Amino acid sequence: MVTSPLEVKGLGYDYADKKVLDSVSFSLRPGEILGILGPNGCGKTTMLRNLNRNLSPHRGCIMLEGTDLEEMQKRDIARIIAAVPQSNEIRFAFTVREMVEMGRMPFQEAFRGNSSEDERIVDEAMELTGISGMSDRLINTMSGGERQRVIIARAIAQSPEILLMDEPTLHLDISMQFEVLDLVKDLASRKGLTVIVVSHDLPMVARYCDRIIMLHDRTIFAEGTPEEVLTPENMRTVFSVDARFEVDERGSNTVRLFGACRNE
């Protein structure tokens, strides 16, 4: 697992002449679930795409195990970082198993098939995500929620040390949202997986994240535990809602939403 946390140092990114991120700095802690929280359009997805080098910073740098991400090969990054994108549209008629097997590609030599170890890891990923019985189904015939489980299984099959998840519950029904994030929390606890979850869902982030970074006005507005970050004042400023952080009767963190408000 990661011994030196991923470090973001003064990250800045622009689209044309519009600043999207500016002077963003933070470090990951091995085994934690970090929530990147903010309203739509605040730069959450842009940050995530910089973290796996789908985009390159315009200012600052991202260090992975002491090496600048810009100096690393994509294949080497993919052996450490896996991503679950927001969009799960698949245009080609791959089977579910073929999709999950793609998670093993960073570890395979050219023109060589899956090893027995690859097959074991794929089987485990499919079992963990509850899709073992869907192995031969075509992914382009599946519902959005079913596809999302396959994409998550593919990421798990990548055996990552860091998992990036962009709005991972967007296409899932309510019960599956809890199942997927319970799985992610269990993997973080049992295997030391470090997870970054990008979301605008206040109750879900409060429930599952160990630490939260709240983005506002292109940079980090607040950082800390859910209780420290999800104050009524912060949620009013950033999300324009009246809300309160609470611990429910089962002992889980949540956010109670009372309605929209107008910032003065």
PDB file of C-alpha atoms in Angstrom:
ATOM      1  CA  MET A   1       0.000   0.000   0.000  1.00  0.00           C
ATOM      2  CA  VAL A   2       0.949   3.670  -0.299  1.00  0.00           C
ATOM      3  CA  THR A   3       3.645   4.639   2.200  1.00  0.00           C
ATOM      4  CA  SER A   4       3.974   8.234   1.005  1.00  0.00           C
ATOM      5  CA  PRO A   5       0.606   9.924   0.495  1.00  0.00           C
ATOM      6  CA  LEU A   6      -0.387  11.508  -2.760  1.00  0.00           C
ATOM      7  CA  GLU A   7       0.308  15.213  -2.399  1.00  0.00           C
ATOM      8  CA  VAL A   8      -1.344  18.059  -4.272  1.00  0.00           C
ATOM      9  CA  LYS A   9       0.776  21.207  -4.224  1.00  0.00           C
ATOM     10  CA  GLY A  10      -0.673  24.523  -5.378  1.00  0.00           C
ATOM     11  CA  LEU A  11      -2.830  22.944  -8.089  1.00  0.00           C
ATOM     12  CA  GLY A  12      -4.281  25.359 -10.583  1.00  0.00           C
ATOM     13  CA  TYR A  13      -6.275  24.647 -13.740  1.00  0.00           C
ATOM     14  CA  ASP A  14      -7.995  26.922 -16.272  1.00  0.00           C
ATOM     15  CA  TYR A  15     -10.431  26.433 -19.122  1.00  0.00           C
ATOM     16  CA  ALA A  16      -9.537  29.089 -21.738  1.00  0.00           C
ATOM     17  CA  ASP A  17      -9.405  32.299 -19.714  1.00  0.00           C
ATOM     18  CA  LYS A  18     -11.543  30.998 -16.822  1.00  0.00           C
ATOM     19  CA  LYS A  19      -9.862  29.826 -13.619  1.00  0.00           C
ATOM     20  CA  VAL A  20     -11.458  26.633 -12.351  1.00  0.00           C
ATOM     21  CA  LEU A  21      -8.990  25.644  -9.620  1.00  0.00           C
ATOM     22  CA  ASP A  22      -6.449  27.870  -7.923  1.00  0.00           C
ATOM     23  CA  SER A  23      -3.837  27.169  -5.224  1.00  0.00           C
ATOM     24  CA  VAL A  24      -5.325  23.831  -4.114  1.00  0.00           C
ATOM     25  CA  SER A  25      -3.045  21.901  -1.742  1.00  0.00           C
ATOM     26  CA  PHE A  26      -3.693  18.769   0.318  1.00  0.00           C
ATOM     27  CA  SER A  27      -2.270  15.322   1.117  1.00  0.00           C
ATOM     28  CA  LEU A  28      -3.913  11.908   1.219  1.00  0.00           C
ATOM     29  CA  ARG A  29      -3.610   9.653   4.237  1.00  0.00           C
ATOM     30  CA  PRO A  30      -3.308   5.920   3.545  1.00  0.00           C
ATOM     31  CA  GLY A  31      -6.539   4.029   4.210  1.00  0.00           C
ATOM     32  CA  GLU A  32      -8.797   7.080   4.484  1.00  0.00           C
ATOM     33  CA  ILE A  33     -11.906   8.010   2.542  1.00  0.00           C
ATOM     34  CA  LEU A  34     -11.563  11.638   1.538  1.00  0.00           C
ATOM     35  CA  GLY A  35     -14.609  13.490   0.272  1.00  0.00           C
ATOM     36  CA  ILE A  36     -14.214  16.297  -2.278  1.00  0.00           C
ATOM     37  CA  LEU A  37     -17.406  18.230  -1.749  1.00  0.00           C
ATOM     38  CA  GLY A  38     -18.895  21.175  -3.580  1.00  0.00           C
ATOM     39  CA  PRO A  39     -21.804  22.289  -5.770  1.00  0.00           C
ATOM     40  CA  ASN A  40     -21.993  21.536  -9.485  1.00  0.00           C
ATOM     41  CA  GLY A  41     -19.422  23.455 -11.521  1.00  0.00           C
ATOM     42  CA  CYS A  42     -16.996  24.079  -8.655  1.00  0.00           C
ATOM     43  CA  GLY A  43     -14.114  22.077 -10.188  1.00  0.00           C
ATOM     44  CA  LYS A  44     -14.512  18.716  -8.426  1.00  0.00           C
ATOM     45  CA  THR A  45     -14.307  16.586 -11.592  1.00  0.00           C
ATOM     46  CA  THR A  46     -11.507  18.748 -12.975  1.00  0.00           C
ATOM     47  CA  MET A  47      -9.503  18.050  -9.832  1.00  0.00           C
ATOM     48  CA  LEU A  48     -10.125  14.314 -10.115  1.00  0.00           C
ATOM     49  CA  ARG A  49      -9.014  14.288 -13.764  1.00  0.00           C
ATOM     50  CA  ASN A  50      -5.775  15.995 -12.737  1.00  0.00           C
ATOM     51  CA  LEU A  51      -5.206  13.361 -10.044  1.00  0.00           C
ATOM     52  CA  ASN A  52      -4.992  10.508 -12.576  1.00  0.00           C
ATOM     53  CA  ARG A  53      -3.312  12.654 -15.269  1.00  0.00           C
ATOM     54  CA  ASN A  54      -6.214  12.792 -17.665  1.00  0.00           C
ATOM     55  CA  LEU A  55      -5.539  16.515 -17.341  1.00  0.00           C
ATOM     56  CA  SER A  56      -2.239  18.234 -16.567  1.00  0.00           C
ATOM     57  CA  PRO A  57      -1.994  21.051 -14.002  1.00  0.00           C
ATOM     58  CA  HIS A  58      -1.463  24.556 -15.329  1.00  0.00           C
ATOM     59  CA  ARG A  59       0.078  25.527 -12.013  1.00  0.00           C
ATOM     60  CA  GLY A  60       1.511  23.476  -9.168  1.00  0.00           C
ATOM     61  CA  CYS A  61       2.075  19.723  -9.214  1.00  0.00           C
ATOM     62  CA  ILE A  62       0.783  16.374  -7.978  1.00  0.00           C
ATOM     63  CA  MET A  63       3.261  14.013  -6.307  1.00  0.00           C
ATOM     64  CA  LEU A  64       2.654  10.256  -6.147  1.00  0.00           C
ATOM     65  CA  GLU A  65       5.029   8.290  -3.939  1.00  0.00           C
ATOM     66  CA  GLY A  66       7.517  11.155  -4.233  1.00  0.00           C
ATOM     67  CA  THR A  67       7.373  11.432  -8.035  1.00  0.00           C
ATOM     68  CA  ASP A  68       5.687  14.156 -10.060  1.00  0.00           C
ATOM     69  CA  LEU A  69       2.719  12.609 -11.882  1.00  0.00           C
ATOM     70  CA  GLU A  70       3.834  14.400 -15.054  1.00  0.00           C
ATOM     71  CA  GLU A  71       7.061  12.351 -15.033  1.00  0.00           C
ATOM     72  CA  MET A  72       5.282   8.985 -14.748  1.00  0.00           C
ATOM     73  CA  GLN A  73       4.022   6.673 -17.481  1.00  0.00           C
ATOM     74  CA  LYS A  74       0.250   6.218 -17.609  1.00  0.00           C
ATOM     75  CA  ARG A  75       0.706   2.472 -17.186  1.00  0.00           C
ATOM     76  CA  ASP A  76       2.650   2.988 -13.956  1.00  0.00           C
ATOM     77  CA  ILE A  77       0.017   5.406 -12.650  1.00  0.00           C
ATOM     78  CA  ALA A  78      -2.705   2.863 -13.469  1.00  0.00           C
ATOM     79  CA  ARG A  79      -0.975   0.282 -11.258  1.00  0.00           C
ATOM     80  CA  ILE A  80      -1.543   2.579  -8.282  1.00  0.00           C
ATOM     81  CA  ILE A  81      -4.610   4.675  -9.110  1.00  0.00           C
ATOM     82  CA  ALA A  82      -7.957   3.416 -10.446  1.00  0.00           C
ATOM     83  CA  ALA A  83     -10.905   5.631 -11.357  1.00  0.00           C
ATOM     84  CA  VAL A  84     -14.676   5.263 -11.449  1.00  0.00           C
ATOM     85  CA  PRO A  85     -15.865   8.031 -13.821  1.00  0.00           C
ATOM     86  CA  GLN A  86     -19.164   9.857 -13.556  1.00  0.00           C
ATOM     87  CA  SER A  87     -20.354   8.639 -16.961  1.00  0.00           C
ATOM     88  CA  ASN A  88     -20.729   4.887 -17.390  1.00  0.00           C
ATOM     89  CA  GLU A  89     -22.018   4.814 -20.968  1.00  0.00           C
ATOM     90  CA  ILE A  90     -20.481   1.888 -22.880  1.00  0.00           C
ATOM     91  CA  ARG A  91     -21.046   1.779 -26.651  1.00  0.00           C
ATOM     92  CA  PHE A  92     -19.492  -1.611 -27.410  1.00  0.00           C
ATOM     93  CA  ALA A  93     -20.927  -5.053 -26.759  1.00  0.00           C
ATOM     94  CA  PHE A  94     -18.411  -6.300 -24.204  1.00  0.00           C
ATOM     95  CA  THR A  95     -19.514  -8.938 -21.741  1.00  0.00           C
ATOM     96  CA  VAL A  96     -19.451  -8.086 -18.055  1.00  0.00           C
ATOM     97  CA  ARG A  97     -16.455 -10.324 -17.479  1.00  0.00           C
ATOM     98  CA  GLU A  98     -14.547  -8.792 -20.387  1.00  0.00           C
ATOM     99  CA  MET A  99     -15.129  -5.346 -18.886  1.00  0.00           C
ATOM    100  CA  VAL A 100     -13.869  -6.379 -15.455  1.00  0.00           C
ATOM    101  CA  GLU A 101     -10.854  -8.124 -16.990  1.00  0.00           C
ATOM    102  CA  MET A 102      -9.796  -4.776 -18.461  1.00  0.00           C
ATOM    103  CA  GLY A 103      -8.791  -3.798 -14.941  1.00  0.00           C
ATOM    104  CA  ARG A 104      -5.859  -6.197 -15.212  1.00  0.00           C
ATOM    105  CA  MET A 105      -4.373  -4.592 -18.363  1.00  0.00           C
ATOM    106  CA  PRO A 106      -1.774  -2.387 -16.564  1.00  0.00           C
ATOM    107  CA  PHE A 107      -0.199  -5.551 -15.142  1.00  0.00           C
ATOM    108  CA  GLN A 108      -0.080  -7.619 -18.335  1.00  0.00           C
ATOM    109  CA  GLU A 109       2.619  -7.945 -20.962  1.00  0.00           C
ATOM    110  CA  ALA A 110       1.688  -7.354 -24.580  1.00  0.00           C
ATOM    111  CA  PHE A 111      -0.017 -10.234 -26.404  1.00  0.00           C
ATOM    112  CA  ARG A 112      -0.310 -12.343 -23.245  1.00  0.00           C
ATOM    113  CA  GLY A 113      -3.643 -13.396 -21.821  1.00  0.00           C
ATOM    114  CA  ASN A 114      -4.858 -13.495 -18.254  1.00  0.00           C
ATOM    115  CA  SER A 115      -2.840 -15.465 -15.757  1.00  0.00           C
ATOM    116  CA  SER A 116      -4.481 -17.615 -13.086  1.00  0.00           C
ATOM    117  CA  GLU A 117      -3.800 -14.796 -10.627  1.00  0.00           C
ATOM    118  CA  ASP A 118      -5.559 -12.322 -12.944  1.00  0.00           C
ATOM    119  CA  GLU A 119      -8.554 -14.645 -13.115  1.00  0.00           C
ATOM    120  CA  ARG A 120      -8.639 -14.968  -9.324  1.00  0.00           C
ATOM    121  CA  ILE A 121      -8.574 -11.181  -8.874  1.00  0.00           C
ATOM    122  CA  VAL A 122     -11.351 -10.709 -11.466  1.00  0.00           C
ATOM    123  CA  ASP A 123     -13.485 -13.370  -9.762  1.00  0.00           C
ATOM    124  CA  GLU A 124     -13.001 -11.662  -6.403  1.00  0.00           C
ATOM    125  CA  ALA A 125     -13.899  -8.211  -7.790  1.00  0.00           C
ATOM    126  CA  MET A 126     -17.090  -9.568  -9.346  1.00  0.00           C
ATOM    127  CA  GLU A 127     -18.013 -11.372  -6.143  1.00  0.00           C
ATOM    128  CA  LEU A 128     -17.431  -8.264  -4.033  1.00  0.00           C
ATOM    129  CA  THR A 129     -19.682  -6.153  -6.252  1.00  0.00           C
ATOM    130  CA  GLY A 130     -22.405  -8.772  -6.578  1.00  0.00           C
ATOM    131  CA  ILE A 131     -22.145  -9.297 -10.333  1.00  0.00           C
ATOM    132  CA  SER A 132     -20.794 -12.862 -10.509  1.00  0.00           C
ATOM    133  CA  GLY A 133     -24.089 -14.089 -11.968  1.00  0.00           C
ATOM    134  CA  MET A 134     -23.930 -11.498 -14.774  1.00  0.00           C
ATOM    135  CA  SER A 135     -20.659 -12.675 -16.294  1.00  0.00           C
ATOM    136  CA  ASP A 136     -21.942 -13.312 -19.848  1.00  0.00           C
ATOM    137  CA  ARG A 137     -24.358 -10.405 -20.105  1.00  0.00           C
ATOM    138  CA  LEU A 138     -23.575  -7.624 -22.578  1.00  0.00           C
ATOM    139  CA  ILE A 139     -22.870  -4.397 -20.779  1.00  0.00           C
ATOM    140  CA  ASN A 140     -24.543  -2.189 -23.386  1.00  0.00           C
ATOM    141  CA  THR A 141     -27.860  -3.915 -22.619  1.00  0.00           C
ATOM    142  CA  MET A 142     -27.700  -3.266 -18.864  1.00  0.00           C
ATOM    143  CA  SER A 143     -29.303  -0.559 -16.755  1.00  0.00           C
ATOM    144  CA  GLY A 144     -27.270   2.402 -15.545  1.00  0.00           C
ATOM    145  CA  GLY A 145     -27.088   0.989 -12.031  1.00  0.00           C
ATOM    146  CA  GLU A 146     -25.923  -2.417 -13.248  1.00  0.00           C
ATOM    147  CA  ARG A 147     -23.266  -0.804 -15.443  1.00  0.00           C
ATOM    148  CA  GLN A 148     -22.023   1.227 -12.502  1.00  0.00           C
ATOM    149  CA  ARG A 149     -21.425  -1.935 -10.492  1.00  0.00           C
ATOM    150  CA  VAL A 150     -19.434  -3.373 -13.411  1.00  0.00           C
ATOM    151  CA  ILE A 151     -17.301  -0.214 -13.659  1.00  0.00           C
ATOM    152  CA  ILE A 152     -16.613  -0.366  -9.927  1.00  0.00           C
ATOM    153  CA  ALA A 153     -15.685  -4.060 -10.249  1.00  0.00           C
ATOM    154  CA  ARG A 154     -13.264  -3.176 -13.061  1.00  0.00           C
ATOM    155  CA  ALA A 155     -11.620  -0.580 -10.819  1.00  0.00           C
ATOM    156  CA  ILE A 156     -11.332  -3.051  -7.934  1.00  0.00           C
ATOM    157  CA  ALA A 157      -9.811  -5.649 -10.316  1.00  0.00           C
ATOM    158  CA  GLN A 158      -7.083  -3.094 -11.016  1.00  0.00           C
ATOM    159  CA  SER A 159      -5.844  -3.799  -7.446  1.00  0.00           C
ATOM    160  CA  PRO A 160      -5.337  -0.086  -6.822  1.00  0.00           C
ATOM    161  CA  GLU A 161      -3.820   1.587  -3.809  1.00  0.00           C
ATOM    162  CA  ILE A 162      -5.856   4.724  -4.520  1.00  0.00           C
ATOM    163  CA  LEU A 163      -9.421   4.733  -5.874  1.00  0.00           C
ATOM    164  CA  LEU A 164     -10.924   7.890  -7.409  1.00  0.00           C
ATOM    165  CA  MET A 165     -14.726   7.948  -7.564  1.00  0.00           C
ATOM    166  CA  ASP A 166     -16.625  10.704  -9.374  1.00  0.00           C
ATOM    167  CA  GLU A 167     -20.244  10.842  -8.136  1.00  0.00           C
ATOM    168  CA  PRO A 168     -20.206   7.026  -7.709  1.00  0.00           C
ATOM    169  CA  THR A 169     -23.860   6.725  -6.663  1.00  0.00           C
ATOM    170  CA  LEU A 170     -25.275   8.926  -9.427  1.00  0.00           C
ATOM    171  CA  HIS A 171     -26.830   6.031 -11.418  1.00  0.00           C
ATOM    172  CA  LEU A 172     -27.765   3.790  -8.480  1.00  0.00           C
ATOM    173  CA  ASP A 173     -31.048   3.297  -6.670  1.00  0.00           C
ATOM    174  CA  ILE A 174     -31.098   4.178  -2.966  1.00  0.00           C
ATOM    175  CA  SER A 175     -30.369   0.721  -1.546  1.00  0.00           C
ATOM    176  CA  MET A 176     -27.508   0.149  -4.010  1.00  0.00           C
ATOM    177  CA  GLN A 177     -25.986   3.512  -3.063  1.00  0.00           C
ATOM    178  CA  PHE A 178     -25.550   2.247   0.479  1.00  0.00           C
ATOM    179  CA  GLU A 179     -24.307  -1.166  -0.689  1.00  0.00           C
ATOM    180  CA  VAL A 180     -21.625   0.341  -2.953  1.00  0.00           C
ATOM    181  CA  LEU A 181     -20.329   2.813  -0.380  1.00  0.00           C
ATOM    182  CA  ASP A 182     -20.457   0.181   2.386  1.00  0.00           C
ATOM    183  CA  LEU A 183     -18.246  -1.952   0.113  1.00  0.00           C
ATOM    184  CA  VAL A 184     -15.823   0.911  -0.475  1.00  0.00           C
ATOM    185  CA  LYS A 185     -15.623   1.665   3.247  1.00  0.00           C
ATOM    186  CA  ASP A 186     -14.975  -2.025   3.973  1.00  0.00           C
ATOM    187  CA  LEU A 187     -12.171  -2.162   1.371  1.00  0.00           C
ATOM    188  CA  ALA A 188     -10.598   0.945   2.875  1.00  0.00           C
ATOM    189  CA  SER A 189     -10.750  -0.620   6.331  1.00  0.00           C
ATOM    190  CA  ARG A 190      -9.643  -4.182   5.474  1.00  0.00           C
ATOM    191  CA  LYS A 191      -7.163  -3.584   2.667  1.00  0.00           C
ATOM    192  CA  GLY A 192      -5.896  -0.084   3.382  1.00  0.00           C
ATOM    193  CA  LEU A 193      -7.406   1.237   0.142  1.00  0.00           C
ATOM    194  CA  THR A 194      -7.260   5.030  -0.024  1.00  0.00           C
ATOM    195  CA  VAL A 195     -10.381   6.524  -1.603  1.00  0.00           C
ATOM    196  CA  ILE A 196     -11.299   9.952  -2.935  1.00  0.00           C
ATOM    197  CA  VAL A 197     -15.032  10.422  -3.430  1.00  0.00           C
ATOM    198  CA  VAL A 198     -16.211  13.465  -5.393  1.00  0.00           C
ATOM    199  CA  SER A 199     -19.810  14.343  -4.596  1.00  0.00           C
ATOM    200  CA  HIS A 200     -22.360  17.055  -3.922  1.00  0.00           C
ATOM    201  CA  ASP A 201     -24.449  14.685  -1.743  1.00  0.00           C
ATOM    202  CA  LEU A 202     -24.108  16.141   1.758  1.00  0.00           C
ATOM    203  CA  PRO A 203     -25.635  13.229   3.765  1.00  0.00           C
ATOM    204  CA  MET A 204     -23.659  10.549   1.903  1.00  0.00           C
ATOM    205  CA  VAL A 205     -20.343  12.378   2.286  1.00  0.00           C
ATOM    206  CA  ALA A 206     -21.060  12.943   5.980  1.00  0.00           C
ATOM    207  CA  ARG A 207     -21.800   9.246   6.472  1.00  0.00           C
ATOM    208  CA  TYR A 208     -18.885   7.653   4.637  1.00  0.00           C
ATOM    209  CA  CYS A 209     -15.947  10.074   4.569  1.00  0.00           C
ATOM    210  CA  ASP A 210     -13.261  10.293   7.236  1.00  0.00           C
ATOM    211  CA  ARG A 211     -12.232  13.745   6.054  1.00  0.00           C
ATOM    212  CA  ILE A 212     -13.787  16.340   3.766  1.00  0.00           C
ATOM    213  CA  ILE A 213     -12.392  19.041   1.519  1.00  0.00           C
ATOM    214  CA  MET A 214     -15.057  21.597   0.620  1.00  0.00           C
ATOM    215  CA  LEU A 215     -14.410  23.538  -2.589  1.00  0.00           C
ATOM    216  CA  HIS A 216     -15.692  27.050  -3.136  1.00  0.00           C
ATOM    217  CA  ASP A 217     -14.572  29.986  -5.262  1.00  0.00           C
ATOM    218  CA  ARG A 218     -11.922  27.848  -7.053  1.00  0.00           C
ATOM    219  CA  THR A 219     -10.043  26.734  -3.965  1.00  0.00           C
ATOM    220  CA  ILE A 220     -10.354  24.905  -0.622  1.00  0.00           C
ATOM    221  CA  PHE A 221     -12.951  26.647   1.528  1.00  0.00           C
ATOM    222  CA  ALA A 222     -12.851  24.197   4.463  1.00  0.00           C
ATOM    223  CA  GLU A 223     -11.025  20.977   5.373  1.00  0.00           C
ATOM    224  CA  GLY A 224     -11.398  18.578   8.294  1.00  0.00           C
ATOM    225  CA  THR A 225     -13.687  15.941   9.748  1.00  0.00           C
ATOM    226  CA  PRO A 226     -17.339  15.889   8.625  1.00  0.00           C
ATOM    227  CA  GLU A 227     -18.378  17.603  11.845  1.00  0.00           C
ATOM    228  CA  GLU A 228     -15.746  20.320  11.411  1.00  0.00           C
ATOM    229  CA  VAL A 229     -16.556  21.039   7.759  1.00  0.00           C
ATOM    230  CA  LEU A 230     -20.324  20.546   7.604  1.00  0.00           C
ATOM    231  CA  THR A 231     -21.269  23.484   9.775  1.00  0.00           C
ATOM    232  CA  PRO A 232     -24.509  25.367   9.127  1.00  0.00           C
ATOM    233  CA  GLU A 233     -22.481  28.422   8.113  1.00  0.00           C
ATOM    234  CA  ASN A 234     -20.328  26.521   5.595  1.00  0.00           C
ATOM    235  CA  MET A 235     -23.285  24.734   4.019  1.00  0.00           C
ATOM    236  CA  ARG A 236     -25.183  28.017   3.772  1.00  0.00           C
ATOM    237  CA  THR A 237     -22.255  29.776   2.090  1.00  0.00           C
ATOM    238  CA  VAL A 238     -21.262  27.013  -0.332  1.00  0.00           C
ATOM    239  CA  PHE A 239     -24.564  25.256  -1.079  1.00  0.00           C
ATOM    240  CA  SER A 240     -27.124  27.971  -0.239  1.00  0.00           C
ATOM    241  CA  VAL A 241     -29.071  25.575   1.993  1.00  0.00           C
ATOM    242  CA  ASP A 242     -30.110  25.582   5.623  1.00  0.00           C
ATOM    243  CA  ALA A 243     -28.756  22.309   6.980  1.00  0.00           C
ATOM    244  CA  ARG A 244     -27.338  20.770  10.118  1.00  0.00           C
ATOM    245  CA  PHE A 245     -24.783  18.015  10.760  1.00  0.00           C
ATOM    246  CA  GLU A 246     -26.186  15.307  13.030  1.00  0.00           C
ATOM    247  CA  VAL A 247     -25.464  11.812  14.336  1.00  0.00           C
ATOM    248  CA  ASP A 248     -28.506   9.609  13.769  1.00  0.00           C
ATOM    249  CA  GLU A 249     -30.023   7.034  16.126  1.00  0.00           C
ATOM    250  CA  ARG A 250     -27.765   4.325  14.640  1.00  0.00           C
ATOM    251  CA  GLY A 251     -24.640   6.329  15.377  1.00  0.00           C
ATOM    252  CA  SER A 252     -23.981   7.341  11.739  1.00  0.00           C
ATOM    253  CA  ASN A 253     -23.114  10.842  10.583  1.00  0.00           C
ATOM    254  CA  THR A 254     -25.718  12.551   8.439  1.00  0.00           C
ATOM    255  CA  VAL A 255     -26.900  15.985   7.348  1.00  0.00           C
ATOM    256  CA  ARG A 256     -30.441  17.180   7.876  1.00  0.00           C
ATOM    257  CA  LEU A 257     -31.594  19.497   5.097  1.00  0.00           C
ATOM    258  CA  PHE A 258     -34.216  22.133   5.879  1.00  0.00           C
ATOM    259  CA  GLY A 259     -34.427  23.964   2.556  1.00  0.00           C
ATOM    260  CA  ALA A 260     -32.875  26.601   0.352  1.00  0.00           C
ATOM    261  CA  CYS A 261     -31.679  29.885   1.725  1.00  0.00           C
ATOM    262  CA  ARG A 262     -30.516  33.157   0.289  1.00  0.00           C
ATOM    263  CA  ASN A 263     -26.974  34.293   0.994  1.00  0.00           C
ATOM    264  CA  GLU A 264     -26.780  37.831   2.267  1.00  0.00           C
TER     265      GLU A 264
END
